[in-house]
Short mmCIF file of N, CA and C in Angstrom, two decimals:
data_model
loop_
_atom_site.label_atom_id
_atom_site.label_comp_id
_atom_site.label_asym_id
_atom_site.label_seq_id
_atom_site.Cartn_x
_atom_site.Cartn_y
_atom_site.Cartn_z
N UNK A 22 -6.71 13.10 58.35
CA UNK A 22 -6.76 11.64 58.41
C UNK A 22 -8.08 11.16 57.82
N UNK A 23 -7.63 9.73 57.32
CA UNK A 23 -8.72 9.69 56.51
C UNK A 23 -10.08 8.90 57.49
N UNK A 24 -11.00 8.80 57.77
CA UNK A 24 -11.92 8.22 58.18
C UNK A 24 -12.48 6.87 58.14
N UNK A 25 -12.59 6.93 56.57
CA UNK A 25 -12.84 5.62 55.50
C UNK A 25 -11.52 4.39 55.21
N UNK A 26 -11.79 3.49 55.63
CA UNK A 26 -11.02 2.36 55.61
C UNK A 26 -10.94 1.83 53.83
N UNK A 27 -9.78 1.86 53.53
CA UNK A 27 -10.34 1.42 52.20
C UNK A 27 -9.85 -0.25 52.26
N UNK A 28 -10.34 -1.32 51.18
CA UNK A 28 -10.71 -2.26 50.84
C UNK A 28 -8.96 -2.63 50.92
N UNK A 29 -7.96 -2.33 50.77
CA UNK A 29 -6.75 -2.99 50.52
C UNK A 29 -6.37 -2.92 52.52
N UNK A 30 -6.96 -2.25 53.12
CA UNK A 30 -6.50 -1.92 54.50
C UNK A 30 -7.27 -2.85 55.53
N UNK A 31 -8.47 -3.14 54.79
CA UNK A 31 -9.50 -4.22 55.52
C UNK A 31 -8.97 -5.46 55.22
N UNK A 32 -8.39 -5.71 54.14
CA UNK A 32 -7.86 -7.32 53.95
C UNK A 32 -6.16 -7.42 54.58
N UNK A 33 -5.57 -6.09 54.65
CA UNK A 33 -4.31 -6.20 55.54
C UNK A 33 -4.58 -6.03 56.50
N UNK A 34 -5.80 -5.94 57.71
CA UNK A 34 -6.10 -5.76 58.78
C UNK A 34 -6.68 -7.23 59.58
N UNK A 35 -7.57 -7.87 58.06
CA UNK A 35 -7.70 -9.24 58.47
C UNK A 35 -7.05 -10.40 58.75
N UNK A 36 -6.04 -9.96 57.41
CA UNK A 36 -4.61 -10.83 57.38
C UNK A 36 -3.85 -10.83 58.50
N UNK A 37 -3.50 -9.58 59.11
CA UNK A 37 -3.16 -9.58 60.29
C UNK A 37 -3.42 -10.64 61.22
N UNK A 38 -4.67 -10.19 62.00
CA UNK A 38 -5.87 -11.04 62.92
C UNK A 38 -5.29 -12.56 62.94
N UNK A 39 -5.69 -12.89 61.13
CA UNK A 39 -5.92 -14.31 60.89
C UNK A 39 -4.36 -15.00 61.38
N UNK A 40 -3.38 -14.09 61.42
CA UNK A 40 -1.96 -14.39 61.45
C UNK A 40 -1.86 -14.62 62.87
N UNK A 41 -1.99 -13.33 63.61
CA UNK A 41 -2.34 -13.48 65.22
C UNK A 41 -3.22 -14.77 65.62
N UNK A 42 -4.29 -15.01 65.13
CA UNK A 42 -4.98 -15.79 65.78
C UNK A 42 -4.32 -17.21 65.72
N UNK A 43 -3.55 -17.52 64.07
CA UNK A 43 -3.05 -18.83 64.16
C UNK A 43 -1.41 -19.04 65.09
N UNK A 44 -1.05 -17.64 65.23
CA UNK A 44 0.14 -18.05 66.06
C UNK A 44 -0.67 -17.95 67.67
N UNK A 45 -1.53 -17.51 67.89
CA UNK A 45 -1.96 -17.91 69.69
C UNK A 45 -2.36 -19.26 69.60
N UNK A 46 -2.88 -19.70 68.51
CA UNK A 46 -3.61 -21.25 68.41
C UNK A 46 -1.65 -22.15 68.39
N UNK A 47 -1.11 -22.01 67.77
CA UNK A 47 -0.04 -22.59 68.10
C UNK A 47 0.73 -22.50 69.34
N UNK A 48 1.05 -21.22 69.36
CA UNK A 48 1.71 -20.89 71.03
C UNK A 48 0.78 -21.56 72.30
N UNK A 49 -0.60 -21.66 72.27
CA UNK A 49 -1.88 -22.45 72.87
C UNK A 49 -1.37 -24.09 72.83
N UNK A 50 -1.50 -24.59 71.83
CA UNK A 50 -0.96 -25.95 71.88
C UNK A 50 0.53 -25.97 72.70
N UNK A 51 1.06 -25.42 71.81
CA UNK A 51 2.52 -25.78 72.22
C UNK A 51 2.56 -25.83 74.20
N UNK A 52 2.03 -25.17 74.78
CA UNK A 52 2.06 -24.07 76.40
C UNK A 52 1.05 -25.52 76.97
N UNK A 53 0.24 -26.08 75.75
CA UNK A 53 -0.92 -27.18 76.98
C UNK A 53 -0.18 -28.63 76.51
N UNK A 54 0.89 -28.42 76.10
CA UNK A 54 1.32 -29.97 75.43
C UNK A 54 2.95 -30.02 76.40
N UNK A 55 2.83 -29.39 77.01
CA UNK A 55 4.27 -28.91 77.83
C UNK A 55 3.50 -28.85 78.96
N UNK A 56 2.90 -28.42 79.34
CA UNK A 56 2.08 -28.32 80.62
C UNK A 56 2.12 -29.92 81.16
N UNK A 57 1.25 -30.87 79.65
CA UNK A 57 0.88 -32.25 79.99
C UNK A 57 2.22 -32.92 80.45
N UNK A 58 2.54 -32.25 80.13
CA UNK A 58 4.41 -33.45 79.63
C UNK A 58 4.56 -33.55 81.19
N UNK A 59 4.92 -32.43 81.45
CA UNK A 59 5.34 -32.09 82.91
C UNK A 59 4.53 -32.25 84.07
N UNK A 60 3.74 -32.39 83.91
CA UNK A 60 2.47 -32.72 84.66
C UNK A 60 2.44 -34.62 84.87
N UNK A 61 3.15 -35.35 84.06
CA UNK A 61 3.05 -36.22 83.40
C UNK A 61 4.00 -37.03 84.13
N UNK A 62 5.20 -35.73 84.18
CA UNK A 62 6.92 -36.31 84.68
C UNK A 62 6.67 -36.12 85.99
N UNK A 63 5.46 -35.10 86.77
CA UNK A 63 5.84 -34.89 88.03
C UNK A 63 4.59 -35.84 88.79
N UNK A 64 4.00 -36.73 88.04
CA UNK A 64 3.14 -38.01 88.55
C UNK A 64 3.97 -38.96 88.81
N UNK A 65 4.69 -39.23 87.63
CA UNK A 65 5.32 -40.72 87.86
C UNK A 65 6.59 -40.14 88.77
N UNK A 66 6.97 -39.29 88.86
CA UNK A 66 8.19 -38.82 89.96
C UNK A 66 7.38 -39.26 91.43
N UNK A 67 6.64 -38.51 91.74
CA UNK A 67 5.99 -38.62 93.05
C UNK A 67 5.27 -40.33 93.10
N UNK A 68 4.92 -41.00 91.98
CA UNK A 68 4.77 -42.25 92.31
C UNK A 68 5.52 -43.42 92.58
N UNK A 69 7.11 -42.78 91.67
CA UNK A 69 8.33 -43.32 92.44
C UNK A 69 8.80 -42.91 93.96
N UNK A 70 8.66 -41.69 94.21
CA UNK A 70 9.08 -41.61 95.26
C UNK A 70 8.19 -42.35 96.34
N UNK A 71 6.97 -42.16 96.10
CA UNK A 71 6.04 -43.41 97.09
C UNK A 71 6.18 -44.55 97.25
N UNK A 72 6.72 -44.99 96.33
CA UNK A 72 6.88 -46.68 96.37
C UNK A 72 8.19 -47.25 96.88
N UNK A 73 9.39 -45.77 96.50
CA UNK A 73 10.62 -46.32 97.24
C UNK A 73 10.50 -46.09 98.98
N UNK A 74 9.44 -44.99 99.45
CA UNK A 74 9.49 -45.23 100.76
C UNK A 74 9.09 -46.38 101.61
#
């Protein structure tokens, strides 16, 4: 096995990364924009239910 990383394996290794990193940055949004939503629906739920008691 070889030891030495060569130059075509370092830029498919980065490419990688850079790929990973922009799908956690999306899957990240997507997970805190769903979070809000719902977070959002279960305020005004509980502020209806307060007001009809």
């Amino acid at each position: 096995m070889n030891e030495y990383v060569t130059h075509g394996q370092l830029v498919e290794i980065i490419e990688l990364f850079d790929h990973l990193s922009m799908m956690n940055a999306i899957i990240t949004i997507i997970v805190y924009d769903l979070f809000r939503s719902g977070l959002g629906k279960l305020c005004d739920y509980l502020k209806e239910k307060k007001n009809n008691e």
